[in-house]
CSV table of C-alpha atoms in Angstrom, one decimal:
chain,number,residue,atom,x,y,z
B,1,MET,CA,0.0,0.1,0.0
B,2,VAL,CA,2.8,2.4,0.9
B,3,SER,CA,5.0,1.7,-2.1
B,4,ASP,CA,1.8,2.3,-4.2
B,5,ASN,CA,1.4,5.6,-2.4
B,6,VAL,CA,4.9,6.5,-3.0
B,7,PHE,CA,4.7,5.7,-6.6
B,8,PHE,CA,1.4,7.5,-7.1
B,9,THR,CA,2.8,10.6,-5.2
B,10,LEU,CA,6.0,10.6,-7.1
B,11,ILE,CA,4.0,10.5,-10.4
B,12,ILE,CA,1.7,13.3,-9.5
B,13,GLY,CA,4.7,15.5,-7.8
B,14,THR,CA,6.7,15.1,-11.1
B,15,SER,CA,3.7,15.6,-13.4
B,16,ILE,CA,2.7,18.8,-11.5
B,17,PHE,CA,6.3,20.1,-11.5
B,18,GLY,CA,6.4,19.2,-15.5
B,19,ILE,CA,3.2,21.0,-16.1
B,20,LEU,CA,4.5,24.3,-14.2
B,21,ILE,CA,7.8,24.2,-16.2
B,22,ALA,CA,5.9,23.4,-19.6
B,23,PHE,CA,3.5,26.1,-18.9
B,24,ILE,CA,6.4,28.6,-18.3
B,25,VAL,CA,8.3,27.5,-21.4
B,26,VAL,CA,5.1,27.8,-23.5
B,27,PHE,CA,4.6,31.3,-22.1
B,28,ILE,CA,8.1,32.3,-22.9
B,29,ILE,CA,7.9,31.0,-26.5
B,30,ILE,CA,4.4,32.9,-27.0
B,31,TYR,CA,5.7,35.9,-25.2
B,32,GLN,CA,8.9,36.0,-27.5
B,33,LYS,CA,6.6,35.6,-30.7
B,34,LYS,CA,4.3,38.6,-29.3
B,35,GLN,CA,7.5,40.6,-28.8
B,36,GLN,CA,8.7,40.1,-32.3
B,37,ALA,CA,5.2,41.0,-33.7
B,38,PHE,CA,5.2,44.2,-31.5
B,39,GLN,CA,8.6,45.1,-32.6
B,40,PHE,CA,7.6,44.6,-36.3
B,41,GLU,CA,4.5,46.8,-35.9
B,42,ARG,CA,6.7,49.5,-34.0
B,43,GLU,CA,9.3,49.4,-36.8
B,44,THR,CA,6.5,49.7,-39.5
B,45,PHE,CA,4.8,52.6,-37.7
B,46,LYS,CA,8.4,54.2,-37.2
B,47,LYS,CA,8.9,53.9,-40.8
B,48,SER,CA,5.6,55.2,-42.1
B,49,LEU,CA,6.2,58.1,-39.6
B,50,LEU,CA,9.5,59.0,-41.1
B,51,GLN,CA,8.3,58.6,-44.4
B,52,THR,CA,5.3,61.2,-43.7
B,53,GLU,CA,7.9,63.5,-42.1
B,54,ILE,CA,10.2,63.2,-45.2
B,55,GLU,CA,7.2,63.8,-47.5
B,56,ILE,CA,6.2,66.9,-45.6
B,57,LYS,CA,9.8,68.1,-45.6
B,58,GLU,CA,10.1,67.6,-49.4
B,59,GLN,CA,6.9,69.7,-49.9
B,60,THR,CA,8.3,72.3,-47.7
B,61,LEU,CA,11.6,72.5,-49.6
B,62,SER,CA,9.7,72.4,-53.0
B,63,ASN,CA,7.6,75.7,-51.7
B,64,ILE,CA,11.0,77.3,-50.7
B,65,SER,CA,12.4,76.4,-54.0
B,66,ARG,CA,9.4,78.0,-55.8
B,67,GLU,CA,9.5,81.1,-53.5
B,68,LEU,CA,13.3,81.3,-54.1
B,69,HIS,CA,12.8,81.1,-57.9
B,70,ASP,CA,9.8,83.3,-58.4
B,71,ASN,CA,10.2,85.7,-55.9
B,72,LEU,CA,13.6,86.3,-54.7
B,73,GLY,CA,15.2,85.3,-58.1
B,74,GLN,CA,12.8,87.9,-59.9
B,75,VAL,CA,13.6,90.5,-57.6
B,76,ALA,CA,17.2,89.9,-57.9
B,77,SER,CA,16.7,90.2,-61.5
B,78,LEU,CA,15.0,93.6,-61.4
B,79,ILE,CA,17.7,94.7,-59.3
B,80,LYS,CA,20.3,93.7,-62.0
B,81,ILE,CA,18.3,95.4,-64.7
B,82,ASN,CA,17.8,98.6,-62.6
B,83,LEU,CA,21.7,98.6,-61.9
B,84,GLY,CA,22.5,98.2,-65.5
B,85,LEU,CA,20.0,101.3,-66.3
B,86,ILE,CA,21.7,103.3,-63.5
B,87,ALA,CA,25.2,102.4,-65.0
B,88,LYS,CA,24.2,103.6,-68.4
B,89,ASP,CA,23.4,107.1,-67.1
B,90,LEU,CA,26.6,107.6,-65.2
B,91,PRO,CA,30.1,108.6,-66.2
B,92,GLU,CA,32.3,105.5,-66.9
B,93,SER,CA,34.6,106.6,-63.8
B,94,GLU,CA,31.5,106.4,-61.5
B,95,SER,CA,29.8,103.2,-63.0
B,96,ASP,CA,32.5,101.0,-61.7
B,97,LYS,CA,30.9,100.3,-58.4
B,98,ILE,CA,27.6,99.9,-60.1
B,99,ASN,CA,29.0,97.2,-62.7
B,100,GLU,CA,30.6,95.5,-59.7
B,101,SER,CA,27.3,95.3,-57.9
B,102,VAL,CA,25.6,94.1,-61.5
B,103,ASP,CA,28.2,91.1,-61.3
B,104,LEU,CA,27.4,90.4,-57.7
B,105,THR,CA,23.8,90.3,-58.4
B,106,LYS,CA,24.5,88.0,-61.4
B,107,HIS,CA,26.3,85.7,-58.7
B,108,LEU,CA,23.3,85.9,-56.4
B,109,ILE,CA,20.9,85.1,-59.1
B,110,HIS,CA,23.0,82.1,-60.1
B,111,ASN,CA,23.2,80.9,-56.5
B,112,ILE,CA,19.6,81.4,-56.1
B,113,ARG,CA,18.8,79.4,-59.1
B,114,SER,CA,21.0,76.7,-58.2
B,115,LEU,CA,19.8,76.4,-54.6
B,116,SER,CA,16.1,76.4,-55.9
B,117,VAL,CA,17.0,73.6,-58.2
B,118,SER,CA,18.6,71.5,-55.5
B,119,LEU,CA,15.7,72.0,-53.2
B,120,LYS,CA,13.0,70.9,-55.6
B,121,SER,CA,13.0,67.0,-55.7
B,122,GLU,CA,11.0,67.0,-58.9
B,123,ASN,CA,14.1,68.3,-60.6
B,124,ILE,CA,15.7,64.6,-59.9
B,125,ALA,CA,13.2,63.2,-62.2
B,126,ARG,CA,13.9,66.1,-64.8
B,127,PHE,CA,17.7,66.1,-64.8
B,128,GLY,CA,18.7,62.8,-63.1
B,129,LEU,CA,20.3,62.1,-59.8
B,130,ILE,CA,24.0,62.3,-61.1
B,131,LYS,CA,23.4,65.4,-62.8
B,132,MET,CA,21.7,67.1,-59.8
B,133,ILE,CA,24.6,65.8,-57.6
B,134,GLU,CA,27.1,67.5,-60.0
B,135,LYS,CA,25.2,70.7,-59.7
B,136,ASP,CA,25.5,70.5,-55.9
B,137,ILE,CA,29.1,69.6,-56.0
B,138,GLU,CA,29.8,72.9,-57.9
B,139,ARG,CA,28.0,74.8,-55.4
B,140,TYR,CA,29.8,73.2,-52.5
B,141,LYS,CA,33.1,73.9,-54.4
B,142,SER,CA,32.2,77.4,-54.3
B,143,ILE,CA,30.8,78.0,-50.9
B,144,GLY,CA,32.9,75.6,-48.9
B,145,GLY,CA,36.3,75.9,-50.7
B,146,LEU,CA,36.4,72.2,-50.9
B,147,ASP,CA,38.4,70.2,-53.4
B,148,ILE,CA,36.0,67.6,-54.5
B,149,ASP,CA,37.0,64.7,-56.7
B,150,PHE,CA,33.9,63.3,-58.0
B,151,LYS,CA,33.8,60.2,-60.1
B,152,GLN,CA,30.8,58.0,-61.5
B,153,SER,CA,30.3,55.2,-63.7
B,154,ASN,CA,28.4,56.1,-66.8
B,155,ASP,CA,25.8,53.6,-66.3
B,156,MET,CA,22.3,55.3,-67.0
B,157,THR,CA,20.1,52.9,-65.0
B,158,THR,CA,17.1,54.5,-63.4
B,159,PHE,CA,16.3,53.7,-60.0
B,160,ASP,CA,13.1,53.9,-57.9
B,161,PRO,CA,12.4,57.9,-58.1
B,162,THR,CA,11.4,58.0,-54.3
B,163,LYS,CA,14.6,56.1,-53.5
B,164,GLU,CA,16.7,58.5,-55.6
B,165,ILE,CA,15.4,61.5,-53.7
B,166,PHE,CA,16.5,59.7,-50.4
B,167,LEU,CA,19.9,59.1,-51.9
B,168,TYR,CA,20.0,62.7,-53.1
B,169,ARG,CA,18.9,64.3,-49.6
B,170,MET,CA,21.4,62.0,-48.1
B,171,THR,CA,24.2,63.1,-50.0
B,172,GLN,CA,23.2,66.8,-49.4
B,173,GLU,CA,23.3,65.7,-45.6
B,174,ILE,CA,26.5,64.3,-45.8
B,175,PHE,CA,28.1,67.2,-47.5
B,176,ASN,CA,26.3,69.6,-45.1
B,177,ASN,CA,28.1,67.6,-42.2
B,178,ILE,CA,31.5,67.8,-44.0
B,179,LEU,CA,31.0,71.6,-44.5
B,180,LYS,CA,29.7,72.1,-41.0
B,181,HIS,CA,31.8,69.9,-38.9
B,182,ALA,CA,34.6,68.0,-40.7
B,183,GLN,CA,37.0,70.8,-41.5
B,184,ALA,CA,38.0,68.9,-44.5
B,185,THR,CA,39.9,70.2,-47.4
B,186,LYS,CA,39.5,67.2,-49.9
B,187,VAL,CA,36.6,65.1,-50.4
B,188,GLU,CA,36.6,62.0,-52.7
B,189,PHE,CA,33.1,61.0,-54.0
B,190,TYR,CA,32.7,58.0,-56.0
B,191,ILE,CA,29.3,56.8,-57.4
B,192,GLN,CA,29.1,53.3,-58.8
B,193,LYS,CA,26.1,52.4,-60.7
B,194,ASP,CA,25.1,49.4,-62.6
B,195,LYS,CA,22.0,47.5,-63.4
B,196,ASN,CA,21.7,45.9,-59.9
B,197,ASN,CA,23.3,48.3,-57.3
B,198,ILE,CA,24.1,51.9,-56.8
B,199,THR,CA,27.0,52.6,-54.3
B,200,PHE,CA,27.9,56.0,-52.9
B,201,ILE,CA,31.5,56.3,-51.4
B,202,ILE,CA,32.2,59.6,-49.7
B,203,THR,CA,35.4,60.0,-47.9
B,204,ASP,CA,36.8,63.2,-46.4
B,205,ASP,CA,40.3,64.1,-45.0
B,206,GLY,CA,38.7,66.1,-42.1
B,207,ILE,CA,39.0,65.9,-38.3
B,208,GLY,CA,36.9,62.7,-38.1
B,209,PHE,CA,35.1,61.5,-34.9
B,210,ASP,CA,34.5,58.6,-32.6
B,211,ALA,CA,31.8,56.4,-34.2
B,212,GLN,CA,30.7,55.3,-30.8
B,213,GLN,CA,29.8,58.8,-29.7
B,214,ILE,CA,27.1,59.7,-32.1
B,215,SER,CA,24.4,61.3,-30.2
B,216,ILE,CA,20.6,60.4,-30.8
B,217,GLY,CA,19.0,63.0,-33.2
B,218,SER,CA,22.2,63.7,-35.0
B,219,GLY,CA,22.3,63.9,-38.9
B,220,LEU,CA,24.4,60.5,-39.0
B,221,LEU,CA,21.6,58.5,-37.3
B,222,ASN,CA,18.9,60.2,-39.5
B,223,LEU,CA,21.1,58.9,-42.6
B,224,LYS,CA,20.9,55.4,-41.0
B,225,GLU,CA,17.3,55.6,-40.6
B,226,ARG,CA,16.7,56.8,-44.1
B,227,CYS,CA,18.7,54.0,-45.3
B,228,GLN,CA,16.8,51.6,-43.4
B,229,ILE,CA,13.6,53.0,-45.0
B,230,ILE,CA,14.7,52.4,-48.6
B,231,GLY,CA,16.5,49.1,-47.7
B,232,ALA,CA,20.0,50.4,-48.3
B,233,GLU,CA,23.0,49.4,-46.5
B,234,PHE,CA,24.9,52.2,-44.4
B,235,ASN,CA,28.5,51.9,-43.3
B,236,MET,CA,30.5,54.5,-41.8
B,237,GLN,CA,34.3,54.4,-40.7
B,238,SER,CA,35.6,57.4,-38.8
B,239,LYS,CA,38.5,57.7,-36.4
B,240,THR,CA,39.5,60.9,-34.6
B,241,GLY,CA,42.0,63.1,-36.8
B,242,LYS,CA,41.7,60.5,-39.8
B,243,GLY,CA,38.5,61.5,-41.7
B,244,THR,CA,35.5,59.7,-42.3
B,245,THR,CA,34.3,57.4,-45.1
B,246,ILE,CA,30.6,57.0,-45.6
B,247,ASN,CA,29.3,53.9,-47.7
B,248,ILE,CA,25.9,53.5,-48.8
B,249,GLU,CA,24.7,50.7,-51.1
B,250,LEU,CA,21.3,50.3,-52.6
B,251,LYS,CA,20.1,47.3,-54.6
B,252,ASN,CA,18.0,48.0,-57.5
B,253,GLU,CA,14.6,46.5,-57.3
B,254,PHE,CA,13.1,48.9,-59.7
B,255,GLU,CA,14.9,47.3,-62.8
B,256,SER,CA,14.3,43.8,-62.1
S,1,MET,CA,18.0,22.3,13.4
S,2,SER,CA,18.3,20.4,10.3
S,3,PHE,CA,20.5,21.0,7.4
S,4,ARG,CA,17.4,22.0,5.5
S,5,SER,CA,16.3,24.6,7.9
S,6,ILE,CA,19.8,26.2,8.3
S,7,SER,CA,20.3,26.4,4.7
S,8,TYR,CA,16.9,27.7,4.1
S,9,LEU,CA,17.1,30.4,6.8
S,10,SER,CA,20.9,31.4,5.6
S,11,ILE,CA,19.5,31.9,2.1
S,12,LEU,CA,16.4,33.6,3.3
S,13,THR,CA,18.7,36.0,5.4
S,14,ILE,CA,21.0,36.7,2.6
S,15,VAL,CA,18.2,37.5,0.1
S,16,ALA,CA,16.7,39.7,2.8
S,17,ILE,CA,20.0,41.6,3.5
S,18,LEU,CA,20.7,42.1,-0.2
S,19,SER,CA,17.0,43.3,-1.0
S,20,VAL,CA,17.2,45.8,1.9
S,21,LEU,CA,20.6,47.0,0.4
S,22,HIS,CA,19.0,47.6,-3.0
S,23,PHE,CA,15.8,49.2,-1.3
S,24,LYS,CA,16.6,52.9,-2.4
S,25,LYS,CA,17.1,51.9,-6.0
S,26,LEU,CA,13.9,49.9,-6.3
S,27,SER,CA,10.4,51.0,-7.6
S,28,THR,CA,7.4,50.6,-5.6
S,29,PRO,CA,6.3,47.1,-6.2
S,30,TYR,CA,9.9,45.7,-5.5
S,31,ARG,CA,10.0,47.8,-2.3
S,32,LEU,CA,6.7,46.1,-1.4
S,33,LEU,CA,8.4,42.7,-2.4
S,34,THR,CA,11.4,43.6,-0.1
S,35,GLY,CA,8.8,44.3,2.7
S,36,LEU,CA,7.6,40.7,2.1
S,37,ILE,CA,10.8,39.3,2.2
S,38,VAL,CA,11.8,40.8,5.4
S,39,PHE,CA,8.4,40.0,7.0
S,40,ASN,CA,8.8,36.4,6.1
S,41,TRP,CA,12.4,36.4,7.3
S,42,ALA,CA,11.1,38.0,10.6
S,43,LEU,CA,8.5,35.4,11.0
S,44,GLU,CA,10.9,32.5,10.2
S,45,ILE,CA,13.3,33.5,12.9
S,46,THR,CA,10.6,34.1,15.6
S,47,SER,CA,9.1,30.7,14.5
S,48,LYS,CA,12.4,28.8,14.9
S,49,ILE,CA,12.8,30.7,18.6
S,50,LEU,CA,9.3,29.6,19.2
S,51,ALA,CA,9.9,26.0,18.3
S,52,GLN,CA,13.3,26.0,20.5
S,53,LYS,CA,11.5,27.6,23.5
S,54,PHE,CA,8.0,26.4,23.4
S,55,GLY,CA,8.1,23.3,21.0
S,56,ASN,CA,5.3,25.0,19.1
S,57,SER,CA,5.7,27.6,16.0
S,58,ILE,CA,2.6,26.7,14.3
S,59,PRO,CA,0.7,30.1,15.2
S,60,ILE,CA,3.2,32.0,13.3
S,61,TYR,CA,2.1,30.6,10.0
S,62,HIS,CA,-1.4,32.0,10.6
S,63,PHE,CA,0.2,35.3,10.5
S,64,VAL,CA,2.6,34.4,7.5
S,65,ILE,CA,-0.6,33.7,5.4
S,66,LEU,CA,-2.3,37.0,6.3
S,67,GLY,CA,0.9,39.1,5.9
S,68,GLY,CA,1.6,37.3,2.5
S,69,LEU,CA,-2.1,37.8,1.2
S,70,THR,CA,-1.9,41.7,2.0
S,71,PHE,CA,1.6,42.0,0.6
S,72,ASN,CA,0.7,40.1,-2.6
S,73,LEU,CA,-2.3,42.3,-3.1
S,74,PHE,CA,-0.4,45.6,-3.0
S,75,ILE,CA,2.6,44.3,-5.0
S,76,TYR,CA,0.1,42.9,-7.8
S,77,LEU,CA,-1.7,46.0,-8.1
S,78,LYS,CA,1.5,48.0,-8.7
S,79,ILE,CA,3.5,45.6,-10.7
S,80,HIS,CA,1.9,45.9,-14.2
S,81,VAL,CA,-0.8,47.4,-16.3
S,82,ILE,CA,-3.8,46.2,-14.5
S,83,LYS,CA,-7.3,46.4,-16.3
S,84,LYS,CA,-10.5,47.1,-14.3
S,85,ALA,CA,-11.5,43.4,-14.4
S,86,SER,CA,-8.1,42.3,-13.1
S,87,PHE,CA,-8.2,45.1,-10.4
S,88,ILE,CA,-11.8,43.6,-9.2
S,89,ILE,CA,-10.4,40.1,-9.3
S,90,ILE,CA,-7.3,40.9,-7.4
S,91,VAL,CA,-8.9,43.1,-4.7
S,92,GLY,CA,-12.0,40.9,-4.4
S,93,MET,CA,-10.0,37.7,-4.2
S,94,THR,CA,-7.7,39.1,-1.5
S,95,ILE,CA,-10.6,40.4,0.7
S,96,LEU,CA,-12.5,37.1,0.4
S,97,PHE,CA,-9.3,35.0,1.3
S,98,ILE,CA,-8.2,37.0,4.2
S,99,ILE,CA,-11.9,36.6,5.6
S,100,LEU,CA,-11.8,33.0,4.8
S,101,SER,CA,-8.2,32.4,6.4
S,102,VAL,CA,-9.2,34.3,9.7
S,103,LEU,CA,-12.5,32.3,9.8
S,104,ASN,CA,-10.2,29.3,9.2
S,105,SER,CA,-8.0,30.0,12.0
S,106,LEU,CA,-10.8,30.8,14.4
S,107,THR,CA,-13.1,28.0,13.7
S,108,ASN,CA,-11.7,25.2,11.6
S,109,GLN,CA,-7.8,24.9,11.8
S,110,THR,CA,-7.4,26.8,15.1
S,111,ILE,CA,-4.1,28.7,16.1
S,112,ASN,CA,-2.3,25.6,17.1
S,113,VAL,CA,-3.0,23.5,13.9
S,114,PHE,CA,-1.0,24.0,10.8
S,115,PRO,CA,-3.2,26.2,8.5
S,116,THR,CA,-3.0,24.2,5.3
S,117,ASN,CA,-6.3,25.6,4.2
S,118,GLY,CA,-5.0,29.0,4.7
S,119,ILE,CA,-1.9,28.1,2.6
S,120,MET,CA,-3.9,26.9,-0.3
S,121,LEU,CA,-5.9,30.1,-0.2
S,122,HIS,CA,-2.5,32.0,-0.5
S,123,GLY,CA,-1.4,29.6,-3.2
S,124,LEU,CA,-4.6,30.2,-5.1
S,125,GLN,CA,-4.2,33.7,-4.8
S,126,SER,CA,-0.6,33.9,-5.9
S,127,ILE,CA,-1.4,31.5,-9.0
S,128,THR,CA,-4.3,33.6,-9.9
S,129,PHE,CA,-2.3,36.9,-9.9
S,130,SER,CA,0.5,35.3,-11.6
S,131,LEU,CA,-1.7,34.1,-14.5
S,132,ILE,CA,-3.3,37.5,-14.7
S,133,VAL,CA,0.0,39.1,-14.9
S,134,TYR,CA,1.2,36.6,-17.5
S,135,LEU,CA,-2.0,37.4,-19.4
S,136,ASN,CA,-1.0,41.1,-19.2
S,137,MET,CA,2.5,40.7,-20.2
S,138,LEU,CA,1.1,39.0,-23.4
S,139,GLN,CA,-1.1,41.8,-24.0
S,140,TYR,CA,1.5,44.5,-23.5
S,141,PRO,CA,4.9,43.1,-24.5
S,142,ILE,CA,8.0,45.2,-24.2
S,143,GLN,CA,11.2,45.4,-26.1
S,144,ALA,CA,13.5,43.9,-23.5
S,145,SER,CA,14.3,40.4,-23.3
S,146,ILE,CA,11.9,38.4,-21.2
S,147,PHE,CA,14.6,37.1,-19.0
S,148,LYS,CA,15.7,40.7,-18.2
S,149,GLN,CA,12.3,41.6,-16.9
S,150,PRO,CA,11.9,41.8,-13.1
S,151,VAL,CA,8.1,41.2,-13.2
S,152,PHE,CA,8.9,37.9,-15.1
S,153,TRP,CA,11.1,36.4,-12.2
S,154,LEU,CA,8.9,37.8,-9.6
S,155,ASN,CA,5.8,36.0,-11.4
S,156,THR,CA,7.6,32.7,-12.2
S,157,GLY,CA,9.0,32.4,-8.5
S,158,ASN,CA,5.4,32.9,-7.4
S,159,PHE,CA,3.9,30.7,-10.0
S,160,VAL,CA,6.2,27.7,-9.4
S,161,PHE,CA,6.4,27.9,-5.6
S,162,TYR,CA,2.7,28.4,-5.1
S,163,GLY,CA,2.1,26.0,-7.7
S,164,ILE,CA,3.9,23.2,-6.0
S,165,THR,CA,2.7,24.2,-2.5
S,166,PHE,CA,-0.8,24.4,-3.6
S,167,THR,CA,-0.9,20.9,-4.8
S,168,ILE,CA,1.2,19.5,-1.9
S,169,PHE,CA,-1.1,21.0,0.7
S,170,ALA,CA,-4.2,20.0,-1.4
S,171,LEU,CA,-3.0,16.5,-1.0
S,172,TYR,CA,-1.5,17.0,2.4
S,173,ASN,CA,-3.8,14.4,4.2
S,174,PHE,CA,-2.7,11.8,1.6
S,175,PHE,CA,1.0,12.6,2.0
S,176,TYR,CA,1.0,12.2,5.7
S,177,LYS,CA,0.0,8.5,5.4
S,178,SER,CA,3.4,7.7,4.5
S,179,SER,CA,6.5,9.3,6.2
S,180,TYR,CA,8.7,8.8,3.2
S,181,ILE,CA,6.3,10.8,1.0
S,182,THR,CA,6.0,13.6,3.7
S,183,SER,CA,9.9,13.8,3.7
S,184,TYR,CA,9.8,13.8,-0.3
S,185,ALA,CA,7.2,16.5,-0.1
S,186,HIS,CA,9.2,18.5,2.4
S,187,TRP,CA,12.3,18.5,0.1
S,188,PHE,CA,10.2,19.6,-2.7
S,189,ILE,CA,8.7,22.6,-0.9
S,190,TYR,CA,12.4,23.2,0.2
S,191,GLY,CA,13.6,23.4,-3.4
S,192,ALA,CA,10.6,25.5,-4.4
S,193,ASN,CA,11.3,27.9,-1.6
S,194,LEU,CA,14.7,28.2,-2.7
S,195,PHE,CA,13.7,28.8,-6.3
S,196,LEU,CA,11.1,31.4,-4.9
S,197,TYR,CA,13.6,33.5,-3.1
S,198,CYS,CA,16.4,33.4,-5.8
S,199,SER,CA,13.8,34.6,-8.4
S,200,TYR,CA,12.7,37.4,-5.9
S,201,LEU,CA,16.3,38.4,-5.4
S,202,TYR,CA,17.1,38.4,-9.1
S,203,ALA,CA,13.9,40.5,-9.8
S,204,ILE,CA,15.1,43.0,-7.2
S,205,ILE,CA,18.5,43.1,-8.7
S,206,LEU,CA,17.0,43.7,-12.3
S,207,ASP,CA,14.6,46.3,-11.0
S,208,SER,CA,17.4,48.3,-9.3
S,209,LYS,CA,19.3,48.3,-12.4
S,210,THR,CA,16.5,50.3,-14.0
S,211,TYR,CA,16.8,53.0,-11.3
S,212,HIS,CA,19.0,55.4,-13.7
S,213,THR,CA,16.5,55.1,-16.5
S,214,ARG,CA,13.5,55.6,-14.2
S,215,ASN,CA,15.2,58.7,-12.9
S,216,GLY,CA,16.0,60.1,-16.1
S,217,PHE,CA,19.9,59.9,-15.6
S,218,ARG,CA,20.7,57.6,-18.5
């Protein structure tokens, strides 16, 4: 009787213990699945939020571009015409300053136009990504005193227009960072474009930084997030005093 | 005192000391948990003294149950996102079980009888609360690994320990037909107790690590 009881109790005890453990194991598995689903939802939400934010930003930039072109550009043109008229009425010795102002105004109009072009994302479809980048590089050279060595493969493959806008804005962000923080004198920018991939490699000889110390909300983290949205790979190498290299690689799903 | 009693008391003392040392860095539910641990430690020590002096420590366990039921109520009300229905279950169940435990101590298993019924009620309360929190965790998952969440360890410790004690005390009369089985059951409770206090301690350590995050320093 006693041995029967012992056996019975052992069975019951072990079964209950087994059930408790099994319950916890099942709970952990279900919880981890829920966690993954929750994480996926969060990521999707974050992406759509960022996408909306970028669309709003693009719209704002487009409005500013139109304002620059239609308003400021026109006013600058009128100033140039008026200065030209004033210069005609003045003796040659006194018109030098006016002519100098006309030249400055021409330069101003050129800068306004090129800025207006770079702000308007529709121009990427009109002129192409590479052409737009080339225009920007000219502008960076003139305002930043940078020696920019720009090379690109001559492949004319087109990519998803939205992704091209992202790539273009990312390039602008990178160059803004170089101009503002890097204290660089020379930049090498290489775009390799073929049917399957587009790769941007931007290397500067600036002061560099500790890649571990990037603060939340910085432009570099924004770049990373933008890359995630378009499915591009983002790599950055930097060391204090040894410049920075940024590598962005995007697979072309548009062509295939 | 047996090896089992000494080792159990030693572990309980270590857990109580470490919990008190972490007290300042703990959030409210884990401060209450520290209170429960210290309460249990104090009553266990008192029960050993009473057992040595008077040969009877059973009355202490009637108070252990009441203290446990009350602490559990406040811990679980503070520990996780609690819906209104869960709140009603937690409060209602605790009030009912406290009344039943007092009635049991006064009329059925009086002060000098080991309160197995009260322990079962305490077990039932802890298991129900654990299941409610498990369900809440599934409804509101967070990003952190489950093994790094203090609530998981507190809940799992309670679920395993009270799952085992509830079953053992539900079959209490049956067990006592055989001294071998009684010994087996005691070892089982001893193991579950160690697991419970280790889980509590781990939950407290994990919670104290989130102190800076909670206070906005990180």
